[in-house]
Coordinates of C-alpha atoms in Angstrom, one line a residue:
X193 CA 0.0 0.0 0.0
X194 CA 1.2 3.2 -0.9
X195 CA 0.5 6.6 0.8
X196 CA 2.1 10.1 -0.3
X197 CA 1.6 13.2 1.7
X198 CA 2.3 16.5 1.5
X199 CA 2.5 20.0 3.0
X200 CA 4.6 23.1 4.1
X201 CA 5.4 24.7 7.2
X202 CA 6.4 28.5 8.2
X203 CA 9.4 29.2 10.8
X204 CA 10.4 31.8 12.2
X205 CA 14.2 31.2 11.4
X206 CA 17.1 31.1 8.8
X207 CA 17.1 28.6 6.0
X208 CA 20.1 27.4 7.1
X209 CA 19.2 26.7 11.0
X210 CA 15.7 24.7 9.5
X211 CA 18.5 23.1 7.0
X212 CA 21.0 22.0 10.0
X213 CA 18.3 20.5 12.1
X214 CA 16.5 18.5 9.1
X215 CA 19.8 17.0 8.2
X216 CA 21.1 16.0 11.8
X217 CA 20.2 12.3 11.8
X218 CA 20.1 12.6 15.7
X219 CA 17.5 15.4 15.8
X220 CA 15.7 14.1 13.4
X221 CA 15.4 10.7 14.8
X222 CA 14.6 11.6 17.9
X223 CA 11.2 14.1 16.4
X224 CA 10.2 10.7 15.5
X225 CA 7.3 10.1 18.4
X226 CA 7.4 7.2 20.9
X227 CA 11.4 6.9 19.9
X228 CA 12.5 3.9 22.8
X229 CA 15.9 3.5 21.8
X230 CA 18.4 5.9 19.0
X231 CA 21.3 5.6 18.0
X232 CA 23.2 7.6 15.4
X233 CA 25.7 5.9 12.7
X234 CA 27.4 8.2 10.7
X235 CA 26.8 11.7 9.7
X236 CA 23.7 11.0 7.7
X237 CA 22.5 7.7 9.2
X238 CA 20.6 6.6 12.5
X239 CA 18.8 3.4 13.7
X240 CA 15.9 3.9 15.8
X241 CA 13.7 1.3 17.6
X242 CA 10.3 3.1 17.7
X243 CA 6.6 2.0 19.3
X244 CA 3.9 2.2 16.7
X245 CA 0.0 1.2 17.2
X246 CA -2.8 1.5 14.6
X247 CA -5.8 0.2 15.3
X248 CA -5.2 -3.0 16.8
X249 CA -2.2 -3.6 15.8
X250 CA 0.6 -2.6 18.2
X251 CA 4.2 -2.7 19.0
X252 CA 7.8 -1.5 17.6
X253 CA 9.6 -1.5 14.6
X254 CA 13.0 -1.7 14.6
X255 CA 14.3 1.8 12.0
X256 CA 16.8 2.5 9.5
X257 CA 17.1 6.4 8.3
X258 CA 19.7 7.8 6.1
X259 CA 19.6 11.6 4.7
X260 CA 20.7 11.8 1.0
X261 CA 20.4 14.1 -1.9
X262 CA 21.8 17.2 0.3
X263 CA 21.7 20.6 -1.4
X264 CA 23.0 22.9 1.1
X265 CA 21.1 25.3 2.6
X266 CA 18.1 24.0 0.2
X267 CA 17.1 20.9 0.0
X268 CA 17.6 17.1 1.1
X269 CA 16.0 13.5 1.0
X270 CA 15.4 11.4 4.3
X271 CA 15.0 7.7 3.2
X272 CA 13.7 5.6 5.8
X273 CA 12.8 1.4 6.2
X274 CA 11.0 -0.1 9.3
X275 CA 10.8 -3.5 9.9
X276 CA 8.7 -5.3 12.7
X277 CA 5.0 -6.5 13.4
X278 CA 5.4 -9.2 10.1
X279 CA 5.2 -5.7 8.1
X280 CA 8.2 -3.5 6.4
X281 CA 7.4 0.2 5.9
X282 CA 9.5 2.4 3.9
X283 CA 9.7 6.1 3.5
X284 CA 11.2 8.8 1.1
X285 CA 10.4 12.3 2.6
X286 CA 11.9 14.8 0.6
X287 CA 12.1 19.0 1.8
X288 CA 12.5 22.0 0.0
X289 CA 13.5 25.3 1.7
X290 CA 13.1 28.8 0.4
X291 CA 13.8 31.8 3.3
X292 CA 10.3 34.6 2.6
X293 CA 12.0 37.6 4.7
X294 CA 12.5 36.5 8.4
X295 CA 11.3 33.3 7.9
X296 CA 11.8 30.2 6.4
X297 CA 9.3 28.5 4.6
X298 CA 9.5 24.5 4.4
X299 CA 7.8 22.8 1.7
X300 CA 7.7 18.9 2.5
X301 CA 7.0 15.6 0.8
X302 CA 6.2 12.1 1.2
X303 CA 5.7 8.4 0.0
X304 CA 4.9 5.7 2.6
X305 CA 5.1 2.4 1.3
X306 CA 3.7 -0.1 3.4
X307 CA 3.3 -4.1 3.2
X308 CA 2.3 -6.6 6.0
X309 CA 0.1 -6.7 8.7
X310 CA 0.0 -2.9 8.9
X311 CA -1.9 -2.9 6.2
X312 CA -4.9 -4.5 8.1
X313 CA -6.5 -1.6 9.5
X314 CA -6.7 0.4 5.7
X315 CA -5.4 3.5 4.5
X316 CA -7.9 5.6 6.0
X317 CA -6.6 4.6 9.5
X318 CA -3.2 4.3 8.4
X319 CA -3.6 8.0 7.2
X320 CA -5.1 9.0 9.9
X321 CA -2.3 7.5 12.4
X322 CA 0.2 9.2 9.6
X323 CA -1.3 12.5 10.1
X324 CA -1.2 12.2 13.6
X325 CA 3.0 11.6 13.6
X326 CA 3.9 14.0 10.5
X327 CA 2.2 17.1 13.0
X328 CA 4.6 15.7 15.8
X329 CA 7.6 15.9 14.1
X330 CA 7.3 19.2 12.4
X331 CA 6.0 20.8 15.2
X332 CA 9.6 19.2 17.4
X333 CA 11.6 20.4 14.1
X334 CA 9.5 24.0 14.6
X335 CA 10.4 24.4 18.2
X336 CA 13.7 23.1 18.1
X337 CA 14.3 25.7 14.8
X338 CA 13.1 28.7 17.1
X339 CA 14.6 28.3 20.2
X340 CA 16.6 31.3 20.9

């Protein structure tokens, strides 16, 4: 099953501060809700073991993320694969960032593609879980961007 999302978001800081954060494999990992255990690899890789539940189905999947494609202060790719729960889910979020006077503006892609027993519940509860977890990381990539 295949899911793509979209959207922006507005910060209230330079291009290249939203830039540094979105390409740290630590901070982004840990934006990543229920996060139990992270662990950063290199400079553009982590492994995350993170808690996941939709509908009845509950439990972790074990996380592998890598940022590619990096176009400095611009643009970059974040390529992600979970495995766990008899289901693999894999995810290419792309960003685009263009600064609009004092702040940044951050437009954002998505493509889920998920197989297994995840797939039980249907798209419109996977979506709806999704949803849920894309406004929890941007809004920890939005605070973290602003803090003084």
């Amino acid at each position: 099953m295949k899911i793509a999302f979209q959207g922006q978001l507005d910060v209230k800081a330079s291009a290249q501060r939203v830039y540094k954060i979105l390409v740290d494999p630590k901070l982004i990992g840990s934006a990543l809700p229920d996060v139990e255990q992270l662990r950063q690899i290199s400079e553009d890789e982590f492994e995350a073991k993170v808690k996941v539940g939709v509908a009845f189905i509950k439990g972790s999947l074990d996380v592998r993320g890598k940022i590619v494609d990096k176009k400095e202060p611009e643009a970059a790719t974040l390529v992600t694969e979970g495995k766990g729960l008899g289901s693999t889910v894999k995810i290419q979020a792309a960003f685009s960032l263009s600064e609009q006077g004092e702040m940044t503006r951050m437009k954002w892609n998505a493509e889920a593609d998920i197989s297994g027993l995840l797939t039980g519940p249907g798209e419109r509860l996977i979506r709806a879980q999704a949803d849920k977890v894309i406004q929890t990381i941007l809004t920890k990539i939005k605070e973290e961007a602003e803090k003084a």
